[in-house]
């Protein structure tokens, strides 16, 4: 009887009547009894049919497997996989006919369970419902002789294979699968944690797998796909009567990353061709590489990207033989890209890879290609673009690409590896095409074409602390040759135009900068050489901020420091202190520690001047070895221009006339470009025409002894030709005839400022007769004796000035010729 419980604040509980409860318990007891009865009955039936079932399974095994089967234990169970009837076998081993020789069973399994349908008790078809194999190993091989144990699973021709029946479910748990072919050099090796395959309807299958790929080798020399990678997923596929397995857009997780696969395998066609398409989104570049064979992965290691990208792969090949065709495409956005040449930030691009550039040739690295399209990135803070980059032959990679960039010049400071230049303003536009190795180029086998345009640039040349302003122009690059075209600069407030050319410079910048040669043509209307004396100063050392030695721009430093610069200078006029010249043509070379002057010619002091020689660095100073050839110089201007050649014996204030000189001179220049007088060593062969000497004190002092009534203030000369030598601050005068408007004399000796002056003057007595034709003065010759003469000897007096005294016995000659 139903009772109403007093209210306790909880929901009311409905209690069945006692009679109803009894009826329910009876029903449950009857059902359990029936179930137990049926179970017992089925167990009895199974025991009765046990031998028949086991015999049927044994027969099925013997029909399917043509090998030696060994089963440690075999029994039937109803409970193992209830409600199915289970035939379980323990320690199962299957060997081929040669197993006693190679000792490698085709199958070893701790346990195999065969679930059969209840209909099997009544001899129905399709007895087997499920086959489960646990903890074992399957090995299928073909050895070097061509022998294979695969024949065990082959059906006899013409025998009914129940093609229309549904395949039983297959379950593998903790099974290692190994298949290799030593002739075709292929290998499959997988560790199966779980694999389940079921056929829903004829030709339609469902699979669930969790495996580790130890090796998936189509060519042993290339390496393994998916080596040591875990694959997990549930998917479906189809098989038609023609033996074609196919699946579309199935998902597999490889190393926990989702991949989508579409494929087709033609198992009944010659070679068993297949095609497989794989795609993955947002996957790292290194993860992609690690899925590929070792050699392919190593080839792709020429680049690296740090952000995920989208990838699609197509693989075409045959299961029987040959290397598969692999095509890969990808796109990346805003990734940081590393390559052997340079690294790039915020790179966006798409790309493709194939291992069959030319059909019919072997599918290997030499026949491989990578193409990168629509490349945009930031390099050292500068934007760069490329429409197409192509890499051929991944064994010895060759890169072909075009590069475009437009940026402020200040972006080059430090970041590009250039430390000698500090860019202050201006813009730069670059268009470069490159073809050559994708590694540090150690050979002259790269081709670079393109241009670099400068617009309104300004930079500081740090080693010399020189400001270069308003530079505009182009650098052209062709086949690794570099040329400057109409580069206009303002250097030290002087406008200069530069054209230049350098053969094979791009290759040599990295491999041999010391042998690089650059030819410059410099033109200017006017040049003040005094502003360029910094060339004589020591170069300021520049500490590199980074080691970007592979950069094309960064090696300019090495070329300028170590290479050879050939310069041809054309100037309307040049100036240096008191020196002025016009129509200047100069050819010289700048080496690491030496300047070679091949020829300088110019108009100066009303005549022509030619100079050649060299200047060599000796620490802070330069040693010059020069040859001078001067023709028809106005001697006053010449002496004034050269600061009287470092002596004060005869200066520009004393001497006039036309002077021609051939001289070999060595001297030292200090770091200001000034001559060190004590260093001058020179041999001067000169011709003075129309000479005029004014107010020359050493000559005027001779009036104390001779011809006091003649004018020694202004003296005209006949042509004077002689050889002078300058060394150790002394002028050595060889015997020299001077026939003047005042007198004729022969001079020889030494003139110096150190108190060692010793001059001998021979005055022929013929001077007593005054020359009436002073406008037609002709020398008789330096070697003439001069006849009877009076000798004067000039040496420093107590005040340091030259004093002349009579040398009655010509003691000077006795001193010179003892």
Tab-separated table of N, CA, C and O in Angstrom, residues 311-375:
chain	number	residue	atom	x	y	z
A	311	UNK	N	51.872	24.020	-46.980
A	311	UNK	CA	52.644	23.175	-47.887
A	311	UNK	C	51.732	22.155	-48.559
A	311	UNK	O	50.825	21.602	-47.928
A	312	UNK	N	51.997	21.924	-49.855
A	312	UNK	CA	51.334	20.853	-50.597
A	312	UNK	C	52.402	20.015	-51.292
A	312	UNK	O	53.327	20.562	-51.877
A	313	UNK	N	52.225	18.680	-51.205
A	313	UNK	CA	53.198	17.771	-51.806
A	313	UNK	C	52.480	16.757	-52.689
A	313	UNK	O	51.424	16.236	-52.315
A	314	UNK	N	53.070	16.496	-53.852
A	314	UNK	CA	52.574	15.459	-54.747
A	314	UNK	C	53.696	14.450	-54.986
A	314	UNK	O	54.821	14.837	-55.329
A	315	UNK	N	53.378	13.167	-54.796
A	315	UNK	CA	54.365	12.105	-54.991
A	315	UNK	C	53.797	11.108	-56.000
A	315	UNK	O	52.684	10.596	-55.820
A	316	UNK	N	54.554	10.855	-57.056
A	316	UNK	CA	54.149	9.913	-58.092
A	316	UNK	C	55.259	8.882	-58.254
A	316	UNK	O	56.431	9.232	-58.357
A	317	UNK	N	54.886	7.613	-58.284
A	317	UNK	CA	55.904	6.582	-58.447
A	317	UNK	C	55.276	5.226	-58.588
A	317	UNK	O	54.075	5.080	-58.872
A	318	UNK	N	56.068	4.202	-58.410
A	318	UNK	CA	55.595	2.823	-58.439
A	318	UNK	C	56.069	2.123	-57.176
A	318	UNK	O	57.140	2.416	-56.647
A	319	UNK	N	55.226	1.190	-56.724
A	319	UNK	CA	55.590	0.444	-55.520
A	319	UNK	C	56.658	-0.595	-55.811
A	319	UNK	O	57.371	-1.035	-54.917
A	320	UNK	N	56.786	-0.983	-57.065
A	320	UNK	CA	57.701	-2.061	-57.426
A	320	UNK	C	59.132	-1.578	-57.614
A	320	UNK	O	60.085	-2.263	-57.251
A	321	UNK	N	59.320	-0.415	-58.254
A	321	UNK	CA	60.689	0.016	-58.574
A	321	UNK	C	60.706	1.514	-58.826
A	321	UNK	O	59.670	2.158	-58.962
A	322	UNK	N	61.952	2.047	-58.920
A	322	UNK	CA	62.127	3.433	-59.320
A	322	UNK	C	61.975	4.426	-58.185
A	322	UNK	O	61.356	4.155	-57.158
A	323	UNK	N	62.558	5.608	-58.416
A	323	UNK	CA	62.445	6.693	-57.444
A	323	UNK	C	61.192	7.498	-57.738
A	323	UNK	O	60.922	7.836	-58.891
A	324	UNK	N	60.425	7.836	-56.719
A	324	UNK	CA	59.192	8.585	-56.981
A	324	UNK	C	59.488	10.023	-57.397
A	324	UNK	O	60.507	10.596	-57.043
A	325	UNK	N	58.571	10.579	-58.166
A	325	UNK	CA	58.607	11.995	-58.503
A	325	UNK	C	57.982	12.769	-57.348
A	325	UNK	O	56.871	12.455	-56.904
A	326	UNK	N	58.708	13.766	-56.842
A	326	UNK	CA	58.227	14.553	-55.711
A	326	UNK	C	58.109	16.007	-56.133
A	326	UNK	O	59.089	16.623	-56.580
A	327	UNK	N	56.906	16.553	-56.042
A	327	UNK	CA	56.667	17.968	-56.291
A	327	UNK	C	56.099	18.587	-55.020
A	327	UNK	O	55.147	18.056	-54.432
A	328	UNK	N	56.702	19.693	-54.587
A	328	UNK	CA	56.266	20.366	-53.361
A	328	UNK	C	56.005	21.832	-53.685
A	328	UNK	O	56.747	22.458	-54.445
A	329	UNK	N	54.944	22.376	-53.122
A	329	UNK	CA	54.677	23.812	-53.237
A	329	UNK	C	54.351	24.359	-51.857
A	329	UNK	O	53.840	23.631	-50.997
A	330	UNK	N	54.645	25.625	-51.639
A	330	UNK	CA	54.404	26.220	-50.323
A	330	UNK	C	54.230	27.730	-50.455
A	330	UNK	O	54.589	28.340	-51.470
A	331	UNK	N	53.689	28.305	-49.423
A	331	UNK	CA	53.673	29.761	-49.308
A	331	UNK	C	53.904	30.129	-47.852
A	331	UNK	O	53.468	29.423	-46.938
A	332	UNK	N	54.675	31.205	-47.670
A	332	UNK	CA	55.050	31.654	-46.325
A	332	UNK	C	54.763	33.146	-46.201
A	332	UNK	O	54.872	33.889	-47.178
A	333	UNK	N	54.431	33.559	-45.007
A	333	UNK	CA	54.117	34.958	-44.748
A	333	UNK	C	54.881	35.439	-43.519
A	333	UNK	O	54.832	34.808	-42.457
A	334	UNK	N	55.622	36.542	-43.713
A	334	UNK	CA	56.277	37.245	-42.593
A	334	UNK	C	57.170	36.338	-41.751
A	334	UNK	O	57.202	36.424	-40.521
A	335	UNK	N	57.898	35.463	-42.412
A	335	UNK	CA	58.819	34.591	-41.697
A	335	UNK	C	60.231	35.138	-41.779
A	335	UNK	O	60.538	35.960	-42.648
A	336	UNK	N	61.089	34.709	-40.882
A	336	UNK	CA	62.508	35.066	-40.928
A	336	UNK	C	63.248	33.955	-41.650
A	336	UNK	O	63.229	32.808	-41.219
A	337	UNK	N	63.897	34.317	-42.742
A	337	UNK	CA	64.489	33.336	-43.650
A	337	UNK	C	66.005	33.399	-43.571
A	337	UNK	O	66.596	34.477	-43.648
A	338	UNK	N	66.632	32.222	-43.443
A	338	UNK	CA	68.091	32.134	-43.417
A	338	UNK	C	68.564	31.357	-44.640
A	338	UNK	O	68.027	30.299	-44.960
A	339	UNK	N	69.594	31.899	-45.322
A	339	UNK	CA	70.191	31.225	-46.472
A	339	UNK	C	71.706	31.339	-46.357
A	339	UNK	O	72.220	32.158	-45.595
A	340	UNK	N	72.467	30.540	-47.126
A	340	UNK	CA	73.932	30.647	-47.073
A	340	UNK	C	74.451	32.008	-47.515
A	340	UNK	O	75.531	32.413	-47.100
A	341	UNK	N	73.695	32.718	-48.362
A	341	UNK	CA	74.149	34.029	-48.820
A	341	UNK	C	73.802	35.125	-47.826
A	341	UNK	O	74.648	35.902	-47.423
A	342	UNK	N	72.525	35.184	-47.429
A	342	UNK	CA	72.093	36.243	-46.528
A	342	UNK	C	70.891	35.761	-45.732
A	342	UNK	O	70.242	34.765	-46.077
A	343	UNK	N	70.557	36.498	-44.673
A	343	UNK	CA	69.361	36.259	-43.881
A	343	UNK	C	68.370	37.390	-44.127
A	343	UNK	O	68.760	38.545	-44.331
A	344	UNK	N	67.072	37.048	-44.097
A	344	UNK	CA	66.039	38.021	-44.398
A	344	UNK	C	64.988	37.988	-43.296
A	344	UNK	O	64.648	36.919	-42.764
A	345	UNK	N	64.456	39.160	-42.976
A	345	UNK	CA	63.389	39.274	-41.984
A	345	UNK	C	62.069	39.547	-42.689
A	345	UNK	O	62.026	40.114	-43.781
A	346	UNK	N	60.959	39.143	-42.024
A	346	UNK	CA	59.598	39.409	-42.510
A	346	UNK	C	59.446	39.018	-43.979
A	346	UNK	O	58.917	39.769	-44.797
A	347	UNK	N	59.907	37.822	-44.293
A	347	UNK	CA	59.878	37.368	-45.684
A	347	UNK	C	58.530	36.730	-46.016
A	347	UNK	O	58.014	35.904	-45.263
A	348	UNK	N	57.978	37.110	-47.172
A	348	UNK	CA	56.762	36.497	-47.695
A	348	UNK	C	57.054	36.028	-49.113
A	348	UNK	O	57.618	36.779	-49.911
A	349	UNK	N	56.656	34.791	-49.419
A	349	UNK	CA	56.977	34.249	-50.737
A	349	UNK	C	56.212	32.947	-50.936
A	349	UNK	O	55.666	32.363	-49.997
A	350	UNK	N	56.162	32.506	-52.176
A	350	UNK	CA	55.652	31.181	-52.510
A	350	UNK	C	56.759	30.424	-53.218
A	350	UNK	O	57.694	31.032	-53.767
A	351	UNK	N	56.651	29.094	-53.209
A	351	UNK	CA	57.742	28.335	-53.805
A	351	UNK	C	57.314	26.956	-54.256
A	351	UNK	O	56.241	26.456	-53.884
A	352	UNK	N	58.155	26.333	-55.086
A	352	UNK	CA	57.934	24.970	-55.544
A	352	UNK	C	59.265	24.217	-55.536
A	352	UNK	O	60.329	24.820	-55.646
A	353	UNK	N	59.149	22.890	-55.408
A	353	UNK	CA	60.324	22.005	-55.481
A	353	UNK	C	59.961	20.804	-56.331
A	353	UNK	O	58.842	20.277	-56.268
A	354	UNK	N	60.886	20.352	-57.157
A	354	UNK	CA	60.724	19.116	-57.901
A	354	UNK	C	62.066	18.401	-57.985
A	354	UNK	O	63.117	19.048	-58.006
A	355	UNK	N	62.010	17.073	-58.009
A	355	UNK	CA	63.239	16.300	-58.202
A	355	UNK	C	63.340	15.751	-59.623
A	355	UNK	O	64.129	14.854	-59.895
A	356	UNK	N	62.514	16.303	-60.531
A	356	UNK	CA	62.576	15.913	-61.936
A	356	UNK	C	62.414	17.159	-62.795
A	356	UNK	O	61.346	17.437	-63.342
A	357	UNK	N	63.506	17.898	-62.900
A	357	UNK	CA	63.489	19.084	-63.748
A	357	UNK	C	63.382	18.693	-65.217
A	357	UNK	O	62.614	19.271	-65.983
A	358	UNK	N	64.157	17.690	-65.618
A	358	UNK	CA	64.130	17.197	-66.997
A	358	UNK	C	63.606	15.774	-67.001
A	358	UNK	O	64.197	14.882	-66.384
A	359	UNK	N	62.479	15.579	-67.658
A	359	UNK	CA	61.879	14.256	-67.699
A	359	UNK	C	62.815	13.273	-68.391
A	359	UNK	O	63.443	13.586	-69.388
A	360	UNK	N	62.854	12.069	-67.830
A	360	UNK	CA	63.701	11.037	-68.400
A	360	UNK	C	65.031	10.908	-67.709
A	360	UNK	O	65.658	9.843	-67.762
A	361	UNK	N	65.483	11.981	-67.046
A	361	UNK	CA	66.738	11.912	-66.297
A	361	UNK	C	66.456	11.407	-64.890
A	361	UNK	O	65.337	11.519	-64.382
A	362	UNK	N	67.457	10.842	-64.208
A	362	UNK	CA	67.238	10.327	-62.855
A	362	UNK	C	66.685	11.389	-61.918
A	362	UNK	O	67.066	12.564	-61.984
A	363	UNK	N	65.786	10.947	-61.051
A	363	UNK	CA	65.187	11.861	-60.082
A	363	UNK	C	66.107	11.956	-58.872
A	363	UNK	O	66.006	11.195	-57.925
A	364	UNK	N	67.016	12.932	-58.941
A	364	UNK	CA	67.998	13.089	-57.872
A	364	UNK	C	68.345	14.566	-57.732
A	364	UNK	O	67.771	15.429	-58.409
A	365	UNK	N	69.287	14.869	-56.856
A	365	UNK	CA	69.626	16.270	-56.583
A	365	UNK	C	70.085	17.032	-57.822
A	365	UNK	O	69.671	18.180	-58.027
A	366	UNK	N	70.959	16.469	-58.661
A	366	UNK	CA	71.363	17.233	-59.850
A	366	UNK	C	70.205	17.566	-60.789
A	366	UNK	O	70.308	18.488	-61.593
A	367	UNK	N	69.100	16.794	-60.705
A	367	UNK	CA	67.943	17.040	-61.563
A	367	UNK	C	66.819	17.716	-60.787
A	367	UNK	O	65.657	17.663	-61.185
A	368	UNK	N	67.161	18.352	-59.680
A	368	UNK	CA	66.158	18.993	-58.828
A	368	UNK	C	66.162	20.503	-59.022
A	368	UNK	O	67.139	21.096	-59.470
A	369	UNK	N	65.045	21.113	-58.634
A	369	UNK	CA	64.927	22.567	-58.763
A	369	UNK	C	64.011	23.111	-57.675
A	369	UNK	O	62.996	22.501	-57.333
A	370	UNK	N	64.384	24.277	-57.138
A	370	UNK	CA	63.527	25.046	-56.236
A	370	UNK	C	63.256	26.385	-56.894
A	370	UNK	O	64.178	27.049	-57.372
A	371	UNK	N	61.999	26.783	-56.924
A	371	UNK	CA	61.615	28.090	-57.473
A	371	UNK	C	60.885	28.865	-56.386
A	371	UNK	O	59.941	28.352	-55.771
A	372	UNK	N	61.343	30.074	-56.127
A	372	UNK	CA	60.689	30.967	-55.165
A	372	UNK	C	60.163	32.164	-55.928
A	372	UNK	O	60.904	32.815	-56.680
A	373	UNK	N	58.876	32.484	-55.742
A	373	UNK	CA	58.226	33.554	-56.497
A	373	UNK	C	57.689	34.622	-55.548
A	373	UNK	O	57.391	34.354	-54.377
A	374	UNK	N	57.596	35.838	-56.102
A	374	UNK	CA	56.982	36.967	-55.385
A	374	UNK	C	57.581	37.144	-53.987
A	374	UNK	O	56.871	37.237	-52.983
A	375	UNK	N	58.903	37.180	-53.971
A	375	UNK	CA	59.629	37.281	-52.710
A	375	UNK	C	59.685	38.733	-52.247
A	375	UNK	O	60.087	39.624	-52.998
